[in-house]
Coordinates of N, CA and C in Angstrom, one line a residue:
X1 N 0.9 -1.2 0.0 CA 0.0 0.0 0.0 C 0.9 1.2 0.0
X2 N 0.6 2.2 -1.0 CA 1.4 3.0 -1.1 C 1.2 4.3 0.2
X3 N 2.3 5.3 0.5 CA 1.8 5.9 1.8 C 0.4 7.2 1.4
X4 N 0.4 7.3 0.1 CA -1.2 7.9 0.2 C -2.0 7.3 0.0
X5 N -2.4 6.0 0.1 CA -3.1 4.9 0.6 C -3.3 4.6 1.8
X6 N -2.3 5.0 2.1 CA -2.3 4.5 3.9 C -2.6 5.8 4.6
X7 N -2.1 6.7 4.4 CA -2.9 8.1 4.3 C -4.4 8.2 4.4
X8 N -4.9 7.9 3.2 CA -6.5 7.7 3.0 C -6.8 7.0 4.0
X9 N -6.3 5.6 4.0 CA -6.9 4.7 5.2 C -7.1 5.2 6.7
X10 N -6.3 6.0 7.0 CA -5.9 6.4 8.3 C -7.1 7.5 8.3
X11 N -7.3 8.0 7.4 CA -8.0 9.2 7.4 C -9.3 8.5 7.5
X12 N -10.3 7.7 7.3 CA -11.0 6.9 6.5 C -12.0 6.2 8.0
X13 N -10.2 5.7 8.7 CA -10.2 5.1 10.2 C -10.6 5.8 11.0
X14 N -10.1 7.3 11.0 CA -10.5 8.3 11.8 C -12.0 9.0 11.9
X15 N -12.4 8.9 10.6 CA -13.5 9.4 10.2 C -14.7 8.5 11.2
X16 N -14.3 6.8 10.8 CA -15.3 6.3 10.9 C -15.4 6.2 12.7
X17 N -14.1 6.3 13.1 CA -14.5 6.2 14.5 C -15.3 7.6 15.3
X18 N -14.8 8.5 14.6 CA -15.5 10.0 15.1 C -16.9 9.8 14.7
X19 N -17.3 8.9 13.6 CA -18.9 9.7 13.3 C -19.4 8.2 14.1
X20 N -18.7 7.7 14.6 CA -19.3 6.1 15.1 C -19.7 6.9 16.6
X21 N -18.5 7.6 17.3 CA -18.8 7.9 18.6 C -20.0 9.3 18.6
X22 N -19.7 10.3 17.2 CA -21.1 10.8 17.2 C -22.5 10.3 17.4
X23 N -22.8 9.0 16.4 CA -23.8 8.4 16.5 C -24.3 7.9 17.6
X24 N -23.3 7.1 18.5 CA -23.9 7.3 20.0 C -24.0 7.9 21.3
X25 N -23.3 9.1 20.6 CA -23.8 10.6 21.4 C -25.1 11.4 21.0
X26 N -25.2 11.2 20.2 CA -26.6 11.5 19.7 C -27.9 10.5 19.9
X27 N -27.2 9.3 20.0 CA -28.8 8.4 20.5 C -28.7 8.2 22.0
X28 N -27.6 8.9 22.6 CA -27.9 9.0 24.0 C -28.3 10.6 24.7
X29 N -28.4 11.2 23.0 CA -29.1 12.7 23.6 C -30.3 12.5 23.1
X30 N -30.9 11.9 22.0 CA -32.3 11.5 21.8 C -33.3 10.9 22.7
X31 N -32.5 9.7 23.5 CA -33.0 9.2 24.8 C -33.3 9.9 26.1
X32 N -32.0 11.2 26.1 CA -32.7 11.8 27.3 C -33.7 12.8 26.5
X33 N -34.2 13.3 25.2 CA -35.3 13.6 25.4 C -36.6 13.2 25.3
X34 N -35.9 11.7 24.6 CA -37.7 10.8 24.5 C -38.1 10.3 26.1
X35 N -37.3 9.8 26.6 CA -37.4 9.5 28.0 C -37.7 7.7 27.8
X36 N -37.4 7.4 29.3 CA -37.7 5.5 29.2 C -39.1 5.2 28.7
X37 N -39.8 5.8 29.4 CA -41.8 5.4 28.7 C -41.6 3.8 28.7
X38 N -42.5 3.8 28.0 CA -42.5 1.8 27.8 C -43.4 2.1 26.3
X39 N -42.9 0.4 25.6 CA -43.0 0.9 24.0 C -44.4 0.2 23.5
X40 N -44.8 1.8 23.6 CA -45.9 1.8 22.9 C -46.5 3.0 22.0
X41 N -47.4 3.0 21.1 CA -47.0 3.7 20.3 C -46.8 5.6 20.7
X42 N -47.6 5.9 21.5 CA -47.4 7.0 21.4 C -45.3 7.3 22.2
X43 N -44.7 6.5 22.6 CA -43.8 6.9 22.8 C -42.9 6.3 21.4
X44 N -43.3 5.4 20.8 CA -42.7 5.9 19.3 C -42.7 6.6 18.5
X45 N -43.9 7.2 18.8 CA -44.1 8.3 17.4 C -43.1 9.3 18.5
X46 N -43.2 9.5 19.7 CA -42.6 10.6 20.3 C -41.3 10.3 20.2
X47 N -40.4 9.4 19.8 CA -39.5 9.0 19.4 C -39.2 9.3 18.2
X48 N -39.8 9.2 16.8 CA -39.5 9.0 15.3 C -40.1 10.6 15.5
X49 N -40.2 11.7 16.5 CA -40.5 13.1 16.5 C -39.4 14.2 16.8
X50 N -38.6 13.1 17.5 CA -37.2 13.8 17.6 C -36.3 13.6 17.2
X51 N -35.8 15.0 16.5 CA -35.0 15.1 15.9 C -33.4 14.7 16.4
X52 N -33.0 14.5 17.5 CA -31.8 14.1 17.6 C -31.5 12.6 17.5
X53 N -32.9 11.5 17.7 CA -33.1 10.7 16.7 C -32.7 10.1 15.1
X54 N -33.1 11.6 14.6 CA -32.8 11.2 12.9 C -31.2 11.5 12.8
X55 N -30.9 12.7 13.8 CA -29.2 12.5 13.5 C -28.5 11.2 14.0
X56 N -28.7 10.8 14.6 CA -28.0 9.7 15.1 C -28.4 8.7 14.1
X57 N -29.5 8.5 13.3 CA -29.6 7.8 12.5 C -28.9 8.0 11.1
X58 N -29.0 8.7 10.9 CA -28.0 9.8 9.9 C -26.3 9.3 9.9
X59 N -25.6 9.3 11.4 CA -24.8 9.4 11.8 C -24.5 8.0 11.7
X60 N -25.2 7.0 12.3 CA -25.3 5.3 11.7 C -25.2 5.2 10.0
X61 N -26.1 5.8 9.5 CA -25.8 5.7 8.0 C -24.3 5.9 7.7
X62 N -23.8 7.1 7.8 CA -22.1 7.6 7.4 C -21.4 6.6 8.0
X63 N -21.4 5.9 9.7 CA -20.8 5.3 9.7 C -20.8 4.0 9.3
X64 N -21.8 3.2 8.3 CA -21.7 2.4 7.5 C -21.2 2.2 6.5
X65 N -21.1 3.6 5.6 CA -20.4 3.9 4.4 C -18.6 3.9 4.9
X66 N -18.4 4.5 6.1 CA -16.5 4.5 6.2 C -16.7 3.1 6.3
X67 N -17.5 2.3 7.3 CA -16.7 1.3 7.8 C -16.4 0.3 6.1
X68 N -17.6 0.3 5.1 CA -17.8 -0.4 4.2 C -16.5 -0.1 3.3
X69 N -16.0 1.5 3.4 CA -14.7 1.8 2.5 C -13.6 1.3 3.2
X70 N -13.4 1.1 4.9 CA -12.7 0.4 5.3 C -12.3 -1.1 5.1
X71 N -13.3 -1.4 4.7 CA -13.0 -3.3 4.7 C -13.1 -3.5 3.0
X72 N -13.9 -2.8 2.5 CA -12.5 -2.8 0.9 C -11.2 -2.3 0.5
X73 N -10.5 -2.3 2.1 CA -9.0 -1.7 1.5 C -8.5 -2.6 3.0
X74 N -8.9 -3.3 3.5 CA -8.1 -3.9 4.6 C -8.3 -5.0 5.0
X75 N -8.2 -6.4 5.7 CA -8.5 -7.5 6.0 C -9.6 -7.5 7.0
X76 N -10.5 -8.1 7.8 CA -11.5 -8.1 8.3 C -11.0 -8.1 9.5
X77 N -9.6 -9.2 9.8 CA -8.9 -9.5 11.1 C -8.5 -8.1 12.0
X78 N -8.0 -7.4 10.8 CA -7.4 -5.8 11.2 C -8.2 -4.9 11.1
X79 N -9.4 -5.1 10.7 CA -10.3 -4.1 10.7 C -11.1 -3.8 11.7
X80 N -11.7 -5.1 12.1 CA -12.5 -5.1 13.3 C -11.9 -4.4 14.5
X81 N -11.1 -4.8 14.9 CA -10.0 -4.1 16.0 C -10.0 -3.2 16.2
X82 N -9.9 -2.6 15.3 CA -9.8 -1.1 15.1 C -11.3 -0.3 15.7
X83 N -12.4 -0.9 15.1 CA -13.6 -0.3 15.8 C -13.8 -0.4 17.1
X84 N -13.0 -0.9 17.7 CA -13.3 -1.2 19.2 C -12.6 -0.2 19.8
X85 N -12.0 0.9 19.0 CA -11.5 2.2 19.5 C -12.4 2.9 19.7
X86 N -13.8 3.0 19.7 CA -15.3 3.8 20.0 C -15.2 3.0 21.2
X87 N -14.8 2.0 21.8 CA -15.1 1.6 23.1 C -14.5 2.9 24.0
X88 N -13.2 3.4 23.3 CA -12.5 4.1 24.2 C -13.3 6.1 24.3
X89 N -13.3 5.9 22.8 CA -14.2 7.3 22.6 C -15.2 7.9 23.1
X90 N -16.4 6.7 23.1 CA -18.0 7.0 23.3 C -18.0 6.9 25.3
X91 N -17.0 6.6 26.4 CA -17.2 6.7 27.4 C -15.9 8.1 27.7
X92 N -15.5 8.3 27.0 CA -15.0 9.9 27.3 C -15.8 10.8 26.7
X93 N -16.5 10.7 25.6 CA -17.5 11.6 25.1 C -18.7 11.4 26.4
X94 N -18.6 10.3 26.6 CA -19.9 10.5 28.3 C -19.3 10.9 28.9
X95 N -18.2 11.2 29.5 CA -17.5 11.8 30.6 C -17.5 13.5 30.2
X96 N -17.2 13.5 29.1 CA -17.1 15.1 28.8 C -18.7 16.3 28.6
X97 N -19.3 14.8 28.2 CA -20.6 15.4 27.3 C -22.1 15.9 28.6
X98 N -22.1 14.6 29.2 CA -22.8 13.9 29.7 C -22.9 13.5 31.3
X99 N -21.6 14.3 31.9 CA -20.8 14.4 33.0 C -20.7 12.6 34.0
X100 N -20.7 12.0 33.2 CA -20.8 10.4 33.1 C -19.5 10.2 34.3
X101 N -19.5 8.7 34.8 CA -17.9 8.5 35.4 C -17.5 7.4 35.0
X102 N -16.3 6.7 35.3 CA -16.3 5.3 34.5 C -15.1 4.9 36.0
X103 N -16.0 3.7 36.3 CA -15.2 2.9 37.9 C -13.6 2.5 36.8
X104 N -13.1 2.0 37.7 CA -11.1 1.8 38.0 C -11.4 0.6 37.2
X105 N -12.5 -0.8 37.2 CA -12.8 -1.5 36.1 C -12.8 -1.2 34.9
X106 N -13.9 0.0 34.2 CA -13.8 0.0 33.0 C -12.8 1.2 32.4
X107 N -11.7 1.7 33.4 CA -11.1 2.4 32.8 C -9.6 1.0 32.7
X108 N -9.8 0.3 33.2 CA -8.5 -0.5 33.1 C -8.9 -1.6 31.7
X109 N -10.1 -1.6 31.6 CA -11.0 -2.0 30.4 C -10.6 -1.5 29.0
X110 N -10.7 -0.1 29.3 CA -10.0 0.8 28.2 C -8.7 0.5 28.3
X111 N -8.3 0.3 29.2 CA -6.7 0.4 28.9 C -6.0 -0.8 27.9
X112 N -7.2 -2.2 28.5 CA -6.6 -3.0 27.5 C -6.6 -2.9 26.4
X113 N -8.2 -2.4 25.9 CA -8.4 -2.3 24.6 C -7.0 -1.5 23.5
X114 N -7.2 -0.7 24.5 CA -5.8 0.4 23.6 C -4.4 -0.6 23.4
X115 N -4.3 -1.2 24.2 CA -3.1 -2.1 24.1 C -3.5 -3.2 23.0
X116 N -4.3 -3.9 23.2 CA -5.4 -5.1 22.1 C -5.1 -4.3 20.9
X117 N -5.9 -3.2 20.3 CA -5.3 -2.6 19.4 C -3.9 -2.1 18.9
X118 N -3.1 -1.9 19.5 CA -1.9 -1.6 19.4 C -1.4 -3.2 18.7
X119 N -1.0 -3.9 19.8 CA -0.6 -4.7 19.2 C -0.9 -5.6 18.2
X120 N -1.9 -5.6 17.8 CA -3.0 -6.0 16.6 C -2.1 -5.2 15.4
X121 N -2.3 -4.2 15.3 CA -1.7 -3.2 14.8 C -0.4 -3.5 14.4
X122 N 0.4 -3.7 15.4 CA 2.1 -4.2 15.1 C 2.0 -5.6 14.1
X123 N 1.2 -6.7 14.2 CA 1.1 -7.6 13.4 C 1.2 -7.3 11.8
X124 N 2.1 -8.2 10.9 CA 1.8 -8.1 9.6 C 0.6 -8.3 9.2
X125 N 0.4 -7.4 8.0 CA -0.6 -7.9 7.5 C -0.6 -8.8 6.3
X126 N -1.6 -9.5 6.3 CA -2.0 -10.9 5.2 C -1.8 -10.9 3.8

């Protein structure tokens, strides 16, 4: 892969994890304004009424389209891995966003993941 290939990819990678951890910042700002209710219809239509709903759906669509440009340029083994970098994202975006906390468990959680990726990462590829 030439390095403006790898370039693109990286760019591609970045993209899809940013609009991945959008998408569930937005269906956890949709939920605080639909509220829990119980599913029936009038809390769906009050659901398919709010708009931070359709972004986040919006936001799932884009990130279908990177992840789909990602796995036509990369092996499945090394691709997946890589999404599990929203594990790290979407609970600091709750910490920042959403004034969330995360116990000494799931931050040592993150920690592996980052390492899991990394060295995933160091591996050749196929």
């Amino acid at each position: 892969m030439t390095t403006a290939n790898q370039s693109s990819l990286r760019g591609i990678i970045a993209a899809f994890i940013v609009v991945d951890t959008a998408t569930q910042i937005a269906f956890k700002w949709a939920s605080e304004r639909i509220g829990a209710g119980t599913l029936d219809i009038a809390w769906v239509v009050s659901a398919l009424e709010t708009p931070a709903l359709w972004l986040a759906v919006f936001f799932y669509g884009l990130t279908f389209v990177f992840w789909m440009l990602i796995l036509a340029r990369m092996d499945l083994g090394r691709a997946f891995p890589l999404s599990a970098l929203t594990y790290v994202t979407v609970p600091a975006a709750g910490m920042l966003l959403f004034g969330e906390h995360l116990s000494w468990p799931q931050a040592a959680g993150i920690a592996l993941i980052i390492s899991g990726v990394v060295l995933i990462g160091r591996g050749k590829p196929s």
